[in-house]
Amino acid sequence: QIQIHRELKSQSIIAASLRIASTPDGNFIIHFSPPMMLSPPYYLLLALLLSLCNDIASAFCPSNDVMSSSRPRFSPLSMAASNDISSKIRYLGSGDEAIIRPGVVLVAPAHEYDHFLMKSAVFVYAIGLDENEDIVIRGVIIDHPTAFTISEMSPNVMGSLSDNLMFRGGRSGADSAMLLHSAGGDDGHVKGTGEMIGSSGIYEGGVVSAMEAADAGLANPDQFKFFFNYMQFRENELDDMFKGVVDDDGKLDEWVSLEVPPEYVLDSDVERGEMWSKLRNTIREIRQG
């Protein structure tokens, strides 16, 4: 089995640590303080458009790992500092040897054909127990942007953060959004976020404090990223996912676990599968020595 590292402070970790509330029908809703619920008409429109866009992208997306784009981008990851940032990536194994814990990024193999997981990089933000005491792993896909800003989907977000794109975190979850950022902690300007997620340098929540910090110039809007829904896995599902497949060249292609700088997770200037491609190339370089 894969190595799942977790810290269980109580049997009710889903309610206590993840700040996730259960609904009468058995679903979970991730809450901000105050709650940021997407209005039903926008939620339905978003779901339909994202499904259509994903089908189109899947049909025309190139099969090779290296993807190109015709539009220039000038995000921090495309500057000269990118090499220094990429040097901080840590390889945590693949397949059955992969280490999975909060704060890691799981990189899909080329053979993954799941509608959401194909060409994806998933940031694991929580591991805990559900109401049946089964292990649950939750993460968000970090390179699946939508065509909508957070303010278009939730009028509660205003000011400097209102133009931040909403990313499709996965298939699970109710009509809610979550915020990840790198401005928390004792030295950060965003309060009410709790502990760092693993050793990732990333925190969850604190949207009101985040808006105040961004508007005051104490934090850069690029430090914040909004997600719609999430991916959820049980331990046996990950066991099946991480088995790997032998490709046409006779090489075993498996899911890989990495520790990456927070800039990779929070980069909002990426197209579908672009961070996956970047990390796949990095994995290849690591394996080649």
Tab-separated table of C-alpha atoms in Angstrom:
chain	number	residue	atom	x	y	z
A	1	GLN	CA	0.000	0.000	0.000
A	2	ILE	CA	1.025	3.615	-0.465
A	3	GLN	CA	2.435	5.430	2.527
A	4	ILE	CA	-0.200	7.800	3.917
A	5	HIS	CA	1.161	10.044	6.652
A	6	ARG	CA	-1.405	11.689	8.862
A	7	GLU	CA	-1.849	13.288	12.271
A	8	LEU	CA	-5.206	12.450	13.829
A	9	LYS	CA	-5.962	14.763	16.746
A	10	SER	CA	-9.462	13.359	17.187
A	11	GLN	CA	-11.928	10.952	15.629
A	12	SER	CA	-13.915	13.944	14.362
A	13	ILE	CA	-11.112	15.367	12.246
A	14	ILE	CA	-13.444	16.100	9.335
A	15	ALA	CA	-15.454	18.483	11.492
A	16	ALA	CA	-12.659	19.798	13.742
A	17	SER	CA	-9.538	20.108	11.627
A	18	LEU	CA	-10.877	20.553	8.127
A	19	ARG	CA	-13.616	22.992	9.078
A	20	ILE	CA	-16.066	21.013	6.947
A	21	ALA	CA	-19.718	20.787	7.921
A	22	SER	CA	-21.901	17.811	7.086
A	23	THR	CA	-25.313	18.280	5.510
A	24	PRO	CA	-28.425	16.125	6.145
A	25	ASP	CA	-27.933	14.303	2.840
A	26	GLY	CA	-24.433	13.194	3.806
A	27	ASN	CA	-22.432	15.736	1.786
A	28	PHE	CA	-19.843	18.168	3.130
A	29	ILE	CA	-19.552	21.917	2.683
A	30	ILE	CA	-16.242	23.740	3.135
A	31	HIS	CA	-16.880	26.964	4.997
A	32	PHE	CA	-15.124	30.314	5.022
A	33	SER	CA	-15.713	32.744	7.840
A	34	PRO	CA	-18.123	34.212	6.824
A	35	PRO	CA	-19.436	31.534	4.437
A	36	MET	CA	-18.839	32.063	0.709
A	37	MET	CA	-21.633	30.228	-1.036
A	38	LEU	CA	-21.992	30.416	-4.793
A	39	SER	CA	-25.503	31.362	-5.845
A	40	PRO	CA	-27.393	28.425	-7.485
A	41	PRO	CA	-27.817	29.962	-10.969
A	42	TYR	CA	-24.102	30.734	-11.218
A	43	TYR	CA	-23.222	27.309	-9.830
A	44	LEU	CA	-25.268	25.494	-12.481
A	45	LEU	CA	-23.918	27.698	-15.258
A	46	LEU	CA	-20.370	27.139	-14.072
A	47	ALA	CA	-20.801	23.373	-13.912
A	48	LEU	CA	-22.210	23.196	-17.454
A	49	LEU	CA	-19.580	25.459	-18.990
A	50	LEU	CA	-16.708	23.738	-17.206
A	51	SER	CA	-17.900	20.346	-18.381
A	52	LEU	CA	-18.123	21.573	-21.979
A	53	CYS	CA	-14.733	23.312	-21.856
A	54	ASN	CA	-13.120	20.247	-20.321
A	55	ASP	CA	-14.443	17.996	-23.085
A	56	ILE	CA	-13.165	20.354	-25.770
A	57	ALA	CA	-9.774	20.728	-24.083
A	58	SER	CA	-9.427	16.968	-23.698
A	59	ALA	CA	-10.153	16.409	-27.373
A	60	PHE	CA	-7.546	18.850	-28.629
A	61	CYS	CA	-4.923	18.763	-25.877
A	62	PRO	CA	-1.553	17.441	-27.138
A	63	SER	CA	-0.532	14.058	-25.791
A	64	ASN	CA	3.111	14.916	-25.117
A	65	ASP	CA	4.226	16.335	-21.771
A	66	VAL	CA	5.624	19.593	-23.131
A	67	MET	CA	2.787	21.979	-23.913
A	68	SER	CA	3.116	25.327	-25.648
A	69	SER	CA	0.954	28.440	-25.724
A	70	SER	CA	0.655	31.209	-28.245
A	71	ARG	CA	0.075	33.930	-25.665
A	72	PRO	CA	3.014	35.347	-23.690
A	73	ARG	CA	2.847	35.120	-19.911
A	74	PHE	CA	4.872	37.005	-17.364
A	75	SER	CA	4.009	35.318	-14.086
A	76	PRO	CA	6.756	34.940	-11.449
A	77	LEU	CA	7.279	31.333	-12.546
A	78	SER	CA	8.202	32.395	-16.085
A	79	MET	CA	10.949	34.781	-14.950
A	80	ALA	CA	14.632	33.993	-14.373
A	81	ALA	CA	13.832	33.124	-10.739
A	82	SER	CA	11.984	30.038	-11.965
A	83	ASN	CA	15.151	27.930	-11.908
A	84	ASP	CA	15.799	28.824	-8.267
A	85	ILE	CA	12.213	27.925	-7.356
A	86	SER	CA	12.240	24.623	-9.258
A	87	SER	CA	15.430	23.605	-7.469
A	88	LYS	CA	13.382	23.404	-4.256
A	89	ILE	CA	11.192	20.566	-5.564
A	90	ARG	CA	11.563	17.372	-3.529
A	91	TYR	CA	10.795	13.925	-4.951
A	92	LEU	CA	8.766	11.763	-2.523
A	93	GLY	CA	8.436	8.598	-4.563
A	94	SER	CA	6.037	7.063	-7.051
A	95	GLY	CA	3.559	4.216	-7.171
A	96	ASP	CA	3.462	2.055	-4.048
A	97	GLU	CA	6.522	3.891	-2.689
A	98	ALA	CA	4.928	7.350	-2.844
A	99	ILE	CA	4.577	9.293	0.408
A	100	ILE	CA	1.233	11.045	0.703
A	101	ARG	CA	0.687	13.654	3.398
A	102	PRO	CA	-0.872	17.113	3.671
A	103	GLY	CA	1.095	19.647	1.646
A	104	VAL	CA	2.338	17.382	-1.150
A	105	VAL	CA	1.425	17.564	-4.832
A	106	LEU	CA	0.389	14.381	-6.638
A	107	VAL	CA	1.290	14.359	-10.339
A	108	ALA	CA	-0.747	12.182	-12.687
A	109	PRO	CA	0.884	9.725	-15.118
A	110	ALA	CA	0.371	10.100	-18.844
A	111	HIS	CA	-1.976	7.092	-18.869
A	112	GLU	CA	-4.492	8.660	-16.436
A	113	TYR	CA	-7.766	9.088	-18.340
A	114	ASP	CA	-10.150	10.129	-15.577
A	115	HIS	CA	-12.202	13.154	-16.688
A	116	PHE	CA	-10.784	15.355	-13.914
A	117	LEU	CA	-7.434	13.729	-13.145
A	118	MET	CA	-6.097	13.513	-16.704
A	119	LYS	CA	-3.004	15.758	-16.984
A	120	SER	CA	-3.511	17.021	-13.437
A	121	ALA	CA	-1.455	18.062	-10.423
A	122	VAL	CA	-3.341	17.685	-7.133
A	123	PHE	CA	-2.389	19.561	-3.964
A	124	VAL	CA	-3.293	17.486	-0.873
A	125	TYR	CA	-4.657	19.822	1.796
A	126	ALA	CA	-6.147	17.397	4.323
A	127	ILE	CA	-6.137	13.764	5.446
A	128	GLY	CA	-8.544	12.541	8.085
A	129	LEU	CA	-11.360	10.201	9.033
A	130	ASP	CA	-14.931	10.375	7.842
A	131	GLU	CA	-18.012	9.458	9.882
A	132	ASN	CA	-17.317	5.759	9.197
A	133	GLU	CA	-13.715	6.151	10.426
A	134	ASP	CA	-12.410	5.511	6.924
A	135	ILE	CA	-9.341	7.451	5.795
A	136	VAL	CA	-10.240	10.323	3.462
A	137	ILE	CA	-7.697	12.285	1.416
A	138	ARG	CA	-8.743	15.648	0.010
A	139	GLY	CA	-6.953	17.801	-2.535
A	140	VAL	CA	-7.483	20.384	-5.258
A	141	ILE	CA	-6.346	20.320	-8.880
A	142	ILE	CA	-4.018	23.316	-9.153
A	143	ASP	CA	-3.999	23.795	-12.933
A	144	HIS	CA	-7.636	23.718	-14.004
A	145	PRO	CA	-8.634	27.396	-14.402
A	146	THR	CA	-12.178	28.445	-15.173
A	147	ALA	CA	-13.284	31.431	-17.253
A	148	PHE	CA	-14.692	33.177	-14.172
A	149	THR	CA	-13.233	35.445	-11.506
A	150	ILE	CA	-14.129	34.863	-7.872
A	151	SER	CA	-16.205	38.074	-7.759
A	152	GLU	CA	-18.305	36.858	-10.686
A	153	MET	CA	-19.178	33.748	-8.717
A	154	SER	CA	-19.376	35.229	-5.220
A	155	PRO	CA	-20.120	38.941	-4.578
A	156	ASN	CA	-18.725	38.520	-1.055
A	157	VAL	CA	-15.183	38.865	-2.427
A	158	MET	CA	-14.347	42.474	-3.238
A	159	GLY	CA	-11.372	44.759	-3.716
A	160	SER	CA	-7.961	43.627	-4.892
A	161	LEU	CA	-8.837	39.929	-4.808
A	162	SER	CA	-12.034	40.279	-6.835
A	163	ASP	CA	-10.258	39.711	-10.170
A	164	ASN	CA	-8.526	36.487	-9.083
A	165	LEU	CA	-9.553	33.531	-11.232
A	166	MET	CA	-11.595	30.679	-9.861
A	167	PHE	CA	-10.026	27.238	-10.340
A	168	ARG	CA	-11.914	23.957	-10.607
A	169	GLY	CA	-10.546	21.952	-7.701
A	170	GLY	CA	-12.302	18.699	-8.545
A	171	ARG	CA	-15.566	16.800	-8.852
A	172	SER	CA	-16.646	16.631	-5.191
A	173	GLY	CA	-18.153	19.268	-2.940
A	174	ALA	CA	-21.276	21.393	-2.756
A	175	ASP	CA	-21.793	24.902	-4.138
A	176	SER	CA	-18.948	26.453	-2.173
A	177	ALA	CA	-15.429	27.784	-2.669
A	178	MET	CA	-12.211	27.628	-0.696
A	179	LEU	CA	-9.153	29.874	-0.468
A	180	LEU	CA	-5.504	28.810	-0.338
A	181	HIS	CA	-2.714	31.335	0.180
A	182	SER	CA	0.824	31.922	1.438
A	183	ALA	CA	0.102	34.937	3.680
A	184	GLY	CA	-0.766	33.146	6.921
A	185	GLY	CA	1.221	32.127	9.982
A	186	ASP	CA	2.698	34.200	12.781
A	187	ASP	CA	4.568	36.444	10.341
A	188	GLY	CA	1.755	36.676	7.803
A	189	HIS	CA	-0.865	39.378	7.397
A	190	VAL	CA	-3.856	37.039	7.046
A	191	LYS	CA	-5.325	35.943	10.361
A	192	GLY	CA	-7.649	33.120	11.298
A	193	THR	CA	-6.139	30.551	8.964
A	194	GLY	CA	-4.980	27.935	11.437
A	195	GLU	CA	-1.840	25.892	10.968
A	196	MET	CA	0.228	25.608	7.822
A	197	ILE	CA	-0.792	22.705	5.570
A	198	GLY	CA	2.064	20.290	6.167
A	199	SER	CA	5.361	22.032	5.375
A	200	SER	CA	4.018	23.583	2.158
A	201	GLY	CA	4.026	27.237	3.213
A	202	ILE	CA	0.309	27.326	2.314
A	203	TYR	CA	-2.698	28.124	4.509
A	204	GLU	CA	-6.460	27.773	4.100
A	205	GLY	CA	-9.211	30.321	4.721
A	206	GLY	CA	-9.285	33.766	6.306
A	207	VAL	CA	-10.959	35.396	3.318
A	208	VAL	CA	-12.027	38.589	5.135
A	209	SER	CA	-8.537	39.133	6.519
A	210	ALA	CA	-7.111	38.277	3.085
A	211	MET	CA	-9.190	40.978	1.398
A	212	GLU	CA	-8.082	43.520	4.013
A	213	ALA	CA	-4.402	42.575	3.654
A	214	ALA	CA	-4.506	42.738	-0.156
A	215	ASP	CA	-6.345	46.069	-0.192
A	216	ALA	CA	-3.839	47.527	2.276
A	217	GLY	CA	-0.912	46.401	0.127
A	218	LEU	CA	0.343	44.049	2.845
A	219	ALA	CA	-0.071	40.990	0.607
A	220	ASN	CA	0.062	40.462	-3.140
A	221	PRO	CA	-3.098	39.155	-4.847
A	222	ASP	CA	-0.866	36.545	-6.520
A	223	GLN	CA	-0.472	34.911	-3.102
A	224	PHE	CA	-4.151	33.895	-3.110
A	225	LYS	CA	-5.970	31.248	-5.125
A	226	PHE	CA	-9.669	30.314	-5.076
A	227	PHE	CA	-10.978	26.816	-5.801
A	228	PHE	CA	-14.419	25.504	-6.702
A	229	ASN	CA	-14.918	21.962	-5.338
A	230	TYR	CA	-12.203	19.427	-4.554
A	231	MET	CA	-11.052	15.858	-5.183
A	232	GLN	CA	-11.696	13.227	-2.519
A	233	PHE	CA	-10.131	9.789	-2.309
A	234	ARG	CA	-10.354	6.834	0.003
A	235	GLU	CA	-7.266	4.793	0.768
A	236	ASN	CA	-8.262	1.891	-1.485
A	237	GLU	CA	-8.929	4.310	-4.366
A	238	LEU	CA	-5.404	5.690	-4.083
A	239	ASP	CA	-4.021	2.160	-3.944
A	240	ASP	CA	-5.669	1.452	-7.295
A	241	MET	CA	-4.601	4.787	-8.802
A	242	PHE	CA	-0.957	4.371	-7.820
A	243	LYS	CA	-0.478	0.874	-9.277
A	244	GLY	CA	0.986	2.247	-12.505
A	245	VAL	CA	0.931	1.086	-16.118
A	246	VAL	CA	3.758	0.025	-18.435
A	247	ASP	CA	3.879	2.458	-21.366
A	248	ASP	CA	4.718	1.764	-25.023
A	249	ASP	CA	8.436	2.169	-24.282
A	250	GLY	CA	8.306	-0.525	-21.624
A	251	LYS	CA	8.657	1.957	-18.769
A	252	LEU	CA	6.414	2.008	-15.704
A	253	ASP	CA	4.336	5.194	-15.645
A	254	GLU	CA	2.957	5.973	-12.175
A	255	TRP	CA	1.538	8.739	-10.028
A	256	VAL	CA	4.325	10.704	-8.318
A	257	SER	CA	4.388	12.601	-5.025
A	258	LEU	CA	6.357	15.855	-4.764
A	259	GLU	CA	6.988	18.686	-2.362
A	260	VAL	CA	6.926	21.919	-4.352
A	261	PRO	CA	7.319	25.621	-3.497
A	262	PRO	CA	4.069	27.470	-2.706
A	263	GLU	CA	4.538	29.533	-5.876
A	264	TYR	CA	3.770	26.418	-7.916
A	265	VAL	CA	0.535	25.661	-6.104
A	266	LEU	CA	-0.669	29.267	-6.090
A	267	ASP	CA	0.307	30.217	-9.647
A	268	SER	CA	-2.891	31.438	-11.315
A	269	ASP	CA	-1.333	32.185	-14.695
A	270	VAL	CA	-1.542	28.611	-15.955
A	271	GLU	CA	-3.673	26.834	-18.526
A	272	ARG	CA	-5.243	23.415	-18.143
A	273	GLY	CA	-2.509	20.841	-17.536
A	274	GLU	CA	0.325	23.365	-17.744
A	275	MET	CA	1.657	22.826	-14.212
A	276	TRP	CA	1.286	19.070	-14.738
A	277	SER	CA	3.504	19.364	-17.805
A	278	LYS	CA	6.071	21.441	-15.939
A	279	LEU	CA	6.240	18.977	-13.055
A	280	ARG	CA	6.402	15.957	-15.368
A	281	ASN	CA	9.451	17.476	-17.041
A	282	THR	CA	11.003	18.140	-13.619
A	283	ILE	CA	10.352	14.532	-12.567
A	284	ARG	CA	12.088	13.337	-15.736
A	285	GLU	CA	15.112	15.522	-14.947
A	286	ILE	CA	15.256	14.231	-11.362
A	287	ARG	CA	15.198	10.608	-12.509
A	288	GLN	CA	17.887	11.223	-15.086
A	289	GLY	CA	20.121	12.585	-12.343
